[in-house]
Coordinates of C-alpha atoms in Angstrom, one line a residue:
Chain N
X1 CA 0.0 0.0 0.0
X2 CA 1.1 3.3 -0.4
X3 CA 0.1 6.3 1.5
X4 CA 0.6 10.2 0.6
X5 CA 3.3 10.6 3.5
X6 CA 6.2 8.6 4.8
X7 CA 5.6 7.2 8.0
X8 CA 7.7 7.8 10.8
X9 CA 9.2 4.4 12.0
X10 CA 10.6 3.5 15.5
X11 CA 13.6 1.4 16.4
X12 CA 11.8 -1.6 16.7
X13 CA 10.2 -1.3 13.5
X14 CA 11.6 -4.7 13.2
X15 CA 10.8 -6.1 15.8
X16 CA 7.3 -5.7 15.0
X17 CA 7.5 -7.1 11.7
X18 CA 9.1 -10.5 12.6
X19 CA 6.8 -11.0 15.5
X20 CA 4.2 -10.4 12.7
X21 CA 2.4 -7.5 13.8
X22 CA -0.5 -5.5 12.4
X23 CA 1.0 -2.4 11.9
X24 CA -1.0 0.5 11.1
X25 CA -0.9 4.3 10.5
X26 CA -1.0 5.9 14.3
X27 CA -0.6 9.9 14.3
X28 CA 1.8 9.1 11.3
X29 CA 3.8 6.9 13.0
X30 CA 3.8 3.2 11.4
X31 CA 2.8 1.2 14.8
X32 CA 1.8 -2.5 15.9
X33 CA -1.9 -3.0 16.3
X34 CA -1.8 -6.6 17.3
X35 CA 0.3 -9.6 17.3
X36 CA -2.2 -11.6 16.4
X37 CA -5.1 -11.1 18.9
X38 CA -5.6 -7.9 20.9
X39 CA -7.9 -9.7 23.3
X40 CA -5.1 -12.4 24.1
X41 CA -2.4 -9.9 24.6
X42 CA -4.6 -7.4 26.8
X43 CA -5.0 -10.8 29.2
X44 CA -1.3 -12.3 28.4
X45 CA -0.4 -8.3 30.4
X46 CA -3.1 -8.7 33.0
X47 CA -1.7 -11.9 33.9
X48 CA 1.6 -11.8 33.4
X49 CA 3.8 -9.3 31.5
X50 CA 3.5 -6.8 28.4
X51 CA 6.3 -5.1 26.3
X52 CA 4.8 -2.0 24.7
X53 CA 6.7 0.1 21.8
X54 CA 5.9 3.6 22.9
X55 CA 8.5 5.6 20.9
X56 CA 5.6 7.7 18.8
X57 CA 5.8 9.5 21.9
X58 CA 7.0 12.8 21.9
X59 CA 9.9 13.6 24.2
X60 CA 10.7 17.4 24.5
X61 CA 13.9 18.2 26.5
X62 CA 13.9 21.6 27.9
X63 CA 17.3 22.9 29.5
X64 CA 18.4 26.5 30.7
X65 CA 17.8 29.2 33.1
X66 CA 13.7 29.3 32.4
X67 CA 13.4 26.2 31.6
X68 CA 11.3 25.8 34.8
X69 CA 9.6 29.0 34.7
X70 CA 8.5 28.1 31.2
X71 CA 6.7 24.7 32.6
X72 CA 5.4 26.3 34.9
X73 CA 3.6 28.5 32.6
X74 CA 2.2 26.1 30.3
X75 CA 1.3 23.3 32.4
X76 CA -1.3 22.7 35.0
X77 CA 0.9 20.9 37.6
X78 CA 3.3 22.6 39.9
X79 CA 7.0 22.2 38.2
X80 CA 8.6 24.3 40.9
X81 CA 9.3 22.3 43.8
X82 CA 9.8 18.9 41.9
X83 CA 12.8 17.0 42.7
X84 CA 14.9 15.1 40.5
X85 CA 13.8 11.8 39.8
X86 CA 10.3 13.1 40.1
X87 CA 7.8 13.0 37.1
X88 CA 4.1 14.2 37.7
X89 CA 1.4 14.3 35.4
X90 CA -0.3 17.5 33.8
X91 CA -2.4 19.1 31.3
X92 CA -1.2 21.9 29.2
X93 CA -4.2 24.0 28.5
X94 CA -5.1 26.8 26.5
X95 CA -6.4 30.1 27.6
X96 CA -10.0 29.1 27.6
X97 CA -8.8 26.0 30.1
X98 CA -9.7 23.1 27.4
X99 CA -7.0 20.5 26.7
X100 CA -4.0 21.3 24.3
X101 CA -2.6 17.7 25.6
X102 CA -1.4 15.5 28.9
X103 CA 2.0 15.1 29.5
X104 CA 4.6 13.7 31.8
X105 CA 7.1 16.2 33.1
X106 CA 10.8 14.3 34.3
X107 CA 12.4 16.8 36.4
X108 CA 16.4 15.6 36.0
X109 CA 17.6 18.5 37.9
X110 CA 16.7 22.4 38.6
X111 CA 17.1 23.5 35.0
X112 CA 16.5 20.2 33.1
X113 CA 13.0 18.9 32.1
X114 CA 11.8 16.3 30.3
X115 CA 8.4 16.7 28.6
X116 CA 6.6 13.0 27.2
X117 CA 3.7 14.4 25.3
X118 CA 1.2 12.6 22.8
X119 CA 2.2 11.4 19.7
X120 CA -0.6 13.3 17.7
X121 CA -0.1 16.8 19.5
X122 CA 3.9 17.1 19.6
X123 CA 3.8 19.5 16.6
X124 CA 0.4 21.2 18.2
X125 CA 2.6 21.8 21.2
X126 CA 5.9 22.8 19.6
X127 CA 4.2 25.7 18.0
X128 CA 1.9 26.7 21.1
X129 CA 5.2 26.5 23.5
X130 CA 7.0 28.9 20.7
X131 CA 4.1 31.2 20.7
X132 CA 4.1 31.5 24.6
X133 CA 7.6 31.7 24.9
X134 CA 8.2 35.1 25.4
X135 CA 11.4 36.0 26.7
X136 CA 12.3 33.4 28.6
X137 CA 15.8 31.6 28.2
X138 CA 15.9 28.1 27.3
X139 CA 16.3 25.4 24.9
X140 CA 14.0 23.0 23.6
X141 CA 15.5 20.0 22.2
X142 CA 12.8 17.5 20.3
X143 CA 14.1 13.7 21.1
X144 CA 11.4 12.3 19.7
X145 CA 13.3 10.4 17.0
X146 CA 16.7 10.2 18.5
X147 CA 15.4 8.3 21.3
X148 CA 13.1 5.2 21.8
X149 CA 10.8 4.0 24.6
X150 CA 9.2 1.1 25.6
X151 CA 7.2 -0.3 28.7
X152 CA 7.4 -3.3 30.4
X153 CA 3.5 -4.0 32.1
X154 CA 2.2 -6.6 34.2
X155 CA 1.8 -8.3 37.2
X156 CA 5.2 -10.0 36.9
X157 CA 7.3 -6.8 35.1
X158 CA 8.9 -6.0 38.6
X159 CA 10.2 -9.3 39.3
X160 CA 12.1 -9.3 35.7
X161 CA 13.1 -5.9 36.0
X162 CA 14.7 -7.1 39.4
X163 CA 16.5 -9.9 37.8
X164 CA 18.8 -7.0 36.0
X165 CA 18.5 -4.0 39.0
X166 CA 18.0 -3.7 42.6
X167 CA 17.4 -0.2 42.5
X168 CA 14.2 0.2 39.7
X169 CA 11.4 -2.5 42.3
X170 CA 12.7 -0.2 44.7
X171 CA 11.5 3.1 42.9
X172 CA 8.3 4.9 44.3
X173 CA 5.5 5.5 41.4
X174 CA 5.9 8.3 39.3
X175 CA 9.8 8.0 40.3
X176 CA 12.4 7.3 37.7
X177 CA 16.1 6.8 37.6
X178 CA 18.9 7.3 34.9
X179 CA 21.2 3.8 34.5
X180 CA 24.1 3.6 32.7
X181 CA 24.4 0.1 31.4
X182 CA 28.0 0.1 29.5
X183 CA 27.1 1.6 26.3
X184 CA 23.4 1.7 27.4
X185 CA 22.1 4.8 28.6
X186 CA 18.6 4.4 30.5
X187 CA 15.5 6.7 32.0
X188 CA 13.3 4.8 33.8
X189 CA 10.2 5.4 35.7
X190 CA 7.9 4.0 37.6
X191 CA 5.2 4.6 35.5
X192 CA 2.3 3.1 32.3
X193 CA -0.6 3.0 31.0
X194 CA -2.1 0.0 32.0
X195 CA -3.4 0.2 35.3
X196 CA -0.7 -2.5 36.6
X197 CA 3.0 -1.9 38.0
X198 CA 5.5 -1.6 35.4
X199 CA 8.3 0.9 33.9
X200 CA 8.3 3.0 30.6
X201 CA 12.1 3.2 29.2
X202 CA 13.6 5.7 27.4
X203 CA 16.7 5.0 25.5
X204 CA 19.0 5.9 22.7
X205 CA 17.8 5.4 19.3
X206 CA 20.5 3.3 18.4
X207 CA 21.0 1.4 21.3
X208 CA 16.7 0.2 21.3
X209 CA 18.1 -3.1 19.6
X210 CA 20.7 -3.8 22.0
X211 CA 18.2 -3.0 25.0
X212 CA 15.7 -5.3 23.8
X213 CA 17.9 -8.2 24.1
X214 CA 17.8 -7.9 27.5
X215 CA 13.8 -7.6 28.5
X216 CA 12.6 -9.4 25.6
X217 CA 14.9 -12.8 25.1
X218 CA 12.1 -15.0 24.6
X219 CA 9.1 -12.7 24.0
X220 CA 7.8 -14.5 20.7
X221 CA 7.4 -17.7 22.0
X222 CA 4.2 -19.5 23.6
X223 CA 5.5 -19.8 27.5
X224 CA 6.9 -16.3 27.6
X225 CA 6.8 -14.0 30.3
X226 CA 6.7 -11.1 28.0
X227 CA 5.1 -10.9 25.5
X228 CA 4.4 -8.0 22.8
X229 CA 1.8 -5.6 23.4
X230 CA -0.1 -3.7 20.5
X231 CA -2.2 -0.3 20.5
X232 CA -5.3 -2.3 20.5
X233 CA -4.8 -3.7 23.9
X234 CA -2.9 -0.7 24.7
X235 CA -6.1 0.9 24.3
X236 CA -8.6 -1.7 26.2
X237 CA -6.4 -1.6 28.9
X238 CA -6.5 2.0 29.6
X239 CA -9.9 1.7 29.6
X240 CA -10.2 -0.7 32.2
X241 CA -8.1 1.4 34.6
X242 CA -10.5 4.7 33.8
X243 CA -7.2 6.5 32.1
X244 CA -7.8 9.3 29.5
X245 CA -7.4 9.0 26.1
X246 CA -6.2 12.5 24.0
X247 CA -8.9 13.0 21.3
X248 CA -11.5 11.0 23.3
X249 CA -11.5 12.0 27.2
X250 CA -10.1 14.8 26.6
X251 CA -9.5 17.7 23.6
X252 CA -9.3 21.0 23.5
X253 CA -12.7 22.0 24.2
X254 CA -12.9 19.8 27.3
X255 CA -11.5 20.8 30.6
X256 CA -9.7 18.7 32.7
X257 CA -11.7 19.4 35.8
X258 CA -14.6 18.1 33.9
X259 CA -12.7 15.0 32.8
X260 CA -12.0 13.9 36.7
X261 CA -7.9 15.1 36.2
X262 CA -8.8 18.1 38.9
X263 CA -5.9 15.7 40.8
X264 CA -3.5 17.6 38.0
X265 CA -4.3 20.9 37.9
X266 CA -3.2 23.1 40.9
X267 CA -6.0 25.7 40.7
X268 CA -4.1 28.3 43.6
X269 CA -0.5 28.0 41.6
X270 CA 1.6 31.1 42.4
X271 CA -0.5 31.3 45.4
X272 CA 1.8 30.0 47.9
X273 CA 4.8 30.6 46.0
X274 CA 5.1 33.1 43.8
X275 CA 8.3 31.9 41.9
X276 CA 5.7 29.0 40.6
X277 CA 3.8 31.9 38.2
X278 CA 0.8 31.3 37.1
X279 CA -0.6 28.8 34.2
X280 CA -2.4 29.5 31.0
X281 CA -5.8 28.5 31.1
X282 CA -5.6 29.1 35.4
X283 CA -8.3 31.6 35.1
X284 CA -10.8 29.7 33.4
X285 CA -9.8 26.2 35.5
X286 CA -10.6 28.5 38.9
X287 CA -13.7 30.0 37.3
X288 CA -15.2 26.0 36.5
X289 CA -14.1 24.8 39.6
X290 CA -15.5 27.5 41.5
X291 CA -19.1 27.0 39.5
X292 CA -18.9 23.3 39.5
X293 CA -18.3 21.7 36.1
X294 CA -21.9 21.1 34.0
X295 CA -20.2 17.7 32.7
X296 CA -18.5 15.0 34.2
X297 CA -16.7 12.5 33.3
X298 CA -18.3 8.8 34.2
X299 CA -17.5 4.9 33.9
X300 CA -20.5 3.4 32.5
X301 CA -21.1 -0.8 32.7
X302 CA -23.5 -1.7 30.0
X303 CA -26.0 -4.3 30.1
X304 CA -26.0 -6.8 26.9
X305 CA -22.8 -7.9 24.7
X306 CA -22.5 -4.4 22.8
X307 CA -19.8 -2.0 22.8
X308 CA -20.5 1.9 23.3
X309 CA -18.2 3.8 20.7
X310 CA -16.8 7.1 20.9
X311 CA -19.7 9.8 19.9
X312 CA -22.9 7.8 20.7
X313 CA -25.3 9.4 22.7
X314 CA -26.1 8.5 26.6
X315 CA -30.1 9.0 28.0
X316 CA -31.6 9.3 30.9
X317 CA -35.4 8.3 29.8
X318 CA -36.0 9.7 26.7
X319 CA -33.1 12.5 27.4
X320 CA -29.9 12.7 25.8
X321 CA -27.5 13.7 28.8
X322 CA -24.3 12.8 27.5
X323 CA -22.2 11.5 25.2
X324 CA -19.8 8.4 25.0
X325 CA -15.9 9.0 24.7
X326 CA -14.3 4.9 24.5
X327 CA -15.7 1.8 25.2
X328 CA -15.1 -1.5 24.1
X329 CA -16.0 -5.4 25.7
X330 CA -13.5 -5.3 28.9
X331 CA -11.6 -8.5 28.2
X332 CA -11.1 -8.6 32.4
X333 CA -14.8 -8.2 33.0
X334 CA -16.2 -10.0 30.0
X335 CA -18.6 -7.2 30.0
X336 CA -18.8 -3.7 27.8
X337 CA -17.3 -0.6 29.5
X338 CA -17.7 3.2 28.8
X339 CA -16.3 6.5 29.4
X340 CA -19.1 9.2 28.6
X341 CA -19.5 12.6 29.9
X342 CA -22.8 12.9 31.1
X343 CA -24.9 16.2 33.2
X344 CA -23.3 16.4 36.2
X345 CA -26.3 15.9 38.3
X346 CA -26.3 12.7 36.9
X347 CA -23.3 11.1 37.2
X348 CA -23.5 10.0 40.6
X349 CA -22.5 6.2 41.1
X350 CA -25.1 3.9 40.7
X351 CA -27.3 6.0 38.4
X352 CA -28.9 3.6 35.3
X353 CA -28.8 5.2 32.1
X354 CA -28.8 4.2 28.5
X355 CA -26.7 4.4 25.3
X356 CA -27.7 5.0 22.2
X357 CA -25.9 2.1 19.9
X358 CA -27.8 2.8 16.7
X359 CA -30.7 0.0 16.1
X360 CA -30.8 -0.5 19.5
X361 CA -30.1 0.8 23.3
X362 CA -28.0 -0.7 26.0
X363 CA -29.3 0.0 29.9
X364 CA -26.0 1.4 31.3
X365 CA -25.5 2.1 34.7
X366 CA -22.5 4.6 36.3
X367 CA -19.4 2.7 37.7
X368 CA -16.5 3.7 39.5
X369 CA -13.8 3.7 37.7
X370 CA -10.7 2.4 37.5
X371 CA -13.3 -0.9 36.1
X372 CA -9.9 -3.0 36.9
X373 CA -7.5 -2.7 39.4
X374 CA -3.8 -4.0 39.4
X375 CA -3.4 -7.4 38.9
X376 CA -1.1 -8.5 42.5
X377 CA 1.8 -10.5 42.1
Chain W
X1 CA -3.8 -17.5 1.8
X2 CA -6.4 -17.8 -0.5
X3 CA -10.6 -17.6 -0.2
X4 CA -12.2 -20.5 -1.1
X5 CA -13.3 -20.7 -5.2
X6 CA -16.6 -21.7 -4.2
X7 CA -17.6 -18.4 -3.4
X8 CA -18.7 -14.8 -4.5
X9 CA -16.9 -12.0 -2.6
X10 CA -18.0 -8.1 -2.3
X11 CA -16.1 -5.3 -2.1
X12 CA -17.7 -4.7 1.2
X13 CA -16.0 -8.2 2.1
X14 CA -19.2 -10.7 2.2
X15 CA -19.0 -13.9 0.9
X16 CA -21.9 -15.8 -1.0
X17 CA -21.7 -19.1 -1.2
X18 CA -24.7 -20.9 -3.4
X19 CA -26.5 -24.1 -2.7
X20 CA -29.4 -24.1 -5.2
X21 CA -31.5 -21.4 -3.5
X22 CA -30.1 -21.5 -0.3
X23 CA -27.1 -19.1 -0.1
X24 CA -24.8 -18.8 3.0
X25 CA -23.2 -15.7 3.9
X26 CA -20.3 -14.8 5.8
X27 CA -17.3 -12.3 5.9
X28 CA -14.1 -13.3 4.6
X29 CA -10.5 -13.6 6.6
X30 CA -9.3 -10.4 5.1
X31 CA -12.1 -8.8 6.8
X32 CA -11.8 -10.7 9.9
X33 CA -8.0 -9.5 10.3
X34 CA -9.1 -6.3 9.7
X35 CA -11.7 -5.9 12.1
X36 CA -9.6 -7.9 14.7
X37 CA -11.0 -9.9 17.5
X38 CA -15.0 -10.0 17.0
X39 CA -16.9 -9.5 19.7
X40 CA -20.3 -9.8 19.0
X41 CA -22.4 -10.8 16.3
X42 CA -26.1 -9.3 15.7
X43 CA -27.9 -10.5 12.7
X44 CA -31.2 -10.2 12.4
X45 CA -33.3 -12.9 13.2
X46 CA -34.5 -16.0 10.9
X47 CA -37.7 -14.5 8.8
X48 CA -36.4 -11.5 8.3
X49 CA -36.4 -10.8 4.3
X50 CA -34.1 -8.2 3.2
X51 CA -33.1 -6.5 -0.2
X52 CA -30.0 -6.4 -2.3
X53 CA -27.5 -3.6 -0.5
X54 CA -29.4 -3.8 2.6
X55 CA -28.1 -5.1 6.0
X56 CA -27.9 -8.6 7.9
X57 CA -26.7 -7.4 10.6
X58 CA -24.0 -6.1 12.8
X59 CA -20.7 -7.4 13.7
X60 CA -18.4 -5.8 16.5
X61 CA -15.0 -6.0 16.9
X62 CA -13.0 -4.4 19.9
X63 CA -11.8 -1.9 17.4
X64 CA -15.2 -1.0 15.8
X65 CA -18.7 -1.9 14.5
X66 CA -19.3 -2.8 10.9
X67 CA -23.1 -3.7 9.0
X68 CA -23.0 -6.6 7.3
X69 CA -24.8 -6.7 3.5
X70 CA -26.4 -8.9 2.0
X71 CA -25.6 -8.9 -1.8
X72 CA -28.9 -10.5 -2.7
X73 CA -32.8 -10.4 -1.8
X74 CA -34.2 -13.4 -0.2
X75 CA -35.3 -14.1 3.3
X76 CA -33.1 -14.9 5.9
X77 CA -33.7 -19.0 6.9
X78 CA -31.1 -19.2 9.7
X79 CA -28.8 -17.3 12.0
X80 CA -25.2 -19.3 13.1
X81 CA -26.1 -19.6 16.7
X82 CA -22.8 -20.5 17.4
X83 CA -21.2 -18.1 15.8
X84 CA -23.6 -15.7 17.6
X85 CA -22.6 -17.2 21.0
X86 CA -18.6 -17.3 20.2
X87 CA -18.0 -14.0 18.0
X88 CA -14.4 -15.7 17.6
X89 CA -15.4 -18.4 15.2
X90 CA -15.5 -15.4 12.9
X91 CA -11.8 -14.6 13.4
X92 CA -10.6 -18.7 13.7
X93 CA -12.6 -19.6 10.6
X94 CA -14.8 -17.4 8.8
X95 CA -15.4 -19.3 5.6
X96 CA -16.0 -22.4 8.1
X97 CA -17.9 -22.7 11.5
X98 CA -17.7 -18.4 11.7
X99 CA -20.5 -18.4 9.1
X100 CA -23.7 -15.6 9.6
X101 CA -26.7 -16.3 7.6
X102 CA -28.0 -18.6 5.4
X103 CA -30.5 -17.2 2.6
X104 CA -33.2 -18.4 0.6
X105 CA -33.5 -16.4 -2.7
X106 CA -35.2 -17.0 -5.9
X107 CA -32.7 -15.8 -8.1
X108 CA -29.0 -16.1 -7.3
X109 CA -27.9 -14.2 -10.7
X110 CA -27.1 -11.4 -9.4
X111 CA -24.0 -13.5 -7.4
X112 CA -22.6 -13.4 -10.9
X113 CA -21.6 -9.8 -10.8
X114 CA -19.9 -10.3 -7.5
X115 CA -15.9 -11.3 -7.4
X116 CA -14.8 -14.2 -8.3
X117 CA -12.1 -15.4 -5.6
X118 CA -9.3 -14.5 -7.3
X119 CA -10.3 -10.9 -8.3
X120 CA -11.1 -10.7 -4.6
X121 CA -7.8 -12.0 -3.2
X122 CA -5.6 -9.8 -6.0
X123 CA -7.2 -7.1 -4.6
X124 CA -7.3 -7.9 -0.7
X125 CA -4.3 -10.2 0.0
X126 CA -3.9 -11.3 3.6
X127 CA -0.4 -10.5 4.9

């Protein structure tokens, strides 16, 4: 097949093609759907362990004298204050407080950030961060494609992981650590999308190969700890642990306060501490939490064998109160699962709704959410 | 890989198999790979009689949700309860036990127009 524009391709492009992946067009990176079957490898990671290919990631490095100042600025989380080895998650917003993207800020030392954005927004937020950037003195290096990164996910990830370092089980969530393994230079942190413990890696381009040897010895064959993840169950499994999905939970007309993230926004920044500054879209995040957001957020179950899709409508009686933003059949639960934002006076847990699913409706009823919990090893 | 000669393929990947009047219908692996794991299967119910270009049903996938068409007019005479009850016959073996409908028509002519499976497989090859 041939397609209009070259698709970006990560260092373990190959990899993906001998263990006979699915690859498909993903924000214009060419990307592994499936292995084979996404319901199989969403369970193979519940149970046991899952390598992901994440490099369509972006990964921003920001150095110099502002470099904090800047992040502080354009993301809803306090940057000021984080140590190193420390990554939070935050929403950059724009002035009206919707959702330019969700990213993961490393904080290497006082004056050195790393920024892990979406794949589909990196060039979105390369031009917003030169548009807001003002004065302020620093550099911004793009490493998207001169590094790689990967996640190891699952129940039993830790105990590998243990088998090569003493020091990564012993990292905190949302903690990460820089190893230098001979030639081998290593982020990793505590952290994934999957709802269960794990690490996401971030390597040199050209060492990807070499790194792989080491988590992934046997991950084609049948009895394998690891095995190789796709989007597809990428994407089921963030659903089951109630995680937003750019361009479906969120967007840049929907506020993260709306969307349950009110965890990652620190509404008073600059309050306590006014070296912190104050972030774009603050006004409009105080103004909605202050009011109370008209929309919220929900887990729906749904009764039946159907799936809710992104867009369909959700009723209460005969009203349409919401609308769906993912859902598929929860491998885990064997039932469907939702995300919709619904009136907030309805969202309360426990409330029976419906969704809309074309020919027919599905009774639906509001569920707390993460649906699935860690697997414990 | 190829699809089985017996049958008649659409571009909307159906196949039509013919039996004198009785034609079964199902979706072919290329679709099944594309779809990826199928989750449920919907067809309308045996009596139901439905027109050339119009729908059998609904097939989900944990990806998406696709309509299934029928490529003929004639009655629907039976639903694949099995397939109904395990969607992932539909991915193991779709020109098999992963079958949807059997029709009865009175005129199977227009299967002539259809793909041959070939044409269909030149056009669709499974990686």
């Amino acid at each position: 097949m041939t397609t209009a524009t070259q698709l970006l391709r990560t260092p373990f492009h190959s990899f993906h093609l001998q263990h006979k992946a699915k690859m498909v067009d993903f924000a214009g990176w060419e990307m592994p759907l499936s292995y084979g079957s996404i319901i199989e490898e969403h369970r193979h990671c519940r149970a046991s362990a899952g390598f992901f290919d994440v490099s369509h990631m972006g990964r921003l490095r920001f150095t110099g004298r502002h470099a904090r100042r800047f992040l502080d600025t354009v993301c809803t989380r306090q940057v000021l204050g984080m140590e190193p080895g420390q990554c939070r998650y935050g929403i950059v917003c724009n002035e009206r407080g919707g959702c330019l993207d969700d990213i993961i800020v490393y904080c290497m030392d006082e004056s050195d950030f790393l920024v892990v954005c979406n794949a589909s927004n990196r060039a979105k937020l390369l031009a917003h961060f030169a548009a807001v950037k003002g004065d302020m003195v620093f550099k911004l290096d793009d490493q998207t494609e001169s590094t790689a990164m990967c996640a190891l996910q699952g129940p039993k990830a830790m105990d590998l992981i243990a088998g090569m370092s003493r020091e990564i089980p012993n990292l905190k969530r949302y903690r990460f650590t820089q190893k230098n393994l001979i030639v081998v230079k290593l982020i990793v942190s505590r952290t994934g999308y999957t709802g269960e413990d794990g690490v996401e890696v971030i390597l040199g381009a050209g060492t990807a190969q070499l790194a792989m040897g080491m988590f992934l010895k046997n991950a084609g064959q049948a009895d394998s700890v690891v095995k190789p993840i796709g989007l597809g169950a990428r994407d089921t499994l963030r659903m089951e642990a109630g995680m937003p999905l750019y361009g479906h939970e969120i967007d840049e007309d929907t506020d993260p306060i709306s969307a349950g993230l009110g965890f990652a926004v620190k509404l008073d920044k600059g309050q306590d501490d006014e070296r912190a500054g104050r972030f774009i879209g603050q006004d409009a995040l105080q103004r909605i939490a202050a009011a109370g957001p008209a929309r919220k957020l929900v887990g729906l179950v749904l009764e039946g064998r159907r799936s809710a899709r992104q867009g369909m409508q959700v009723k209460h009686g005969n009203d349409v109160v919401g609308r769906v933003t993912s859902g598929c059949l929860s491998p885990t639960l064997d039932k469907p699962i939702a995300m919709a934002f619904v009136d907030a006076p309805l969202a309360e847990l426990g409330t029976s709704l419906s969704v809309d699913l074309g020919r027919e409706s599905a009774n639906a009823s509001v569920t707390k959410m993460p649906f699935v919990s860690a697997t414990r090893s | 890989m190829s699809s089985p000669s017996t049958c008649r393929y659409t571009d909307s990947h159906e196949w039509f198999h013919a039996e004198g009047d009785t034609v079964t219908v199902g979706i072919t692996q290329f679709a099944a790979n594309e779809l990826t794991d199928i989750t449920y299967v919907g067809m309308k119910p045996a009596g139901t009689a439905v027109s050339s270009g119009a729908s059998l049903g609904e097939v989900e996938s944990v990806k998406t949700t696709s309509d299934i068409y029928s490529a003929l007019s004639g009655t629907i005479i039976e639903v694949n309860a099995a397939a109904t009850s395990d969607p992932s016959l539909l991915n193991s073996d779709p020109f098999g036990k992963g079958w949807l409908v059997k029709l009865k028509v009175s005129d199977t002519s227009a299967l002539d127009r259809l793909m041959d499976s070939a044409t269909y497989d030149a056009k669709h090859p499974v990686g």
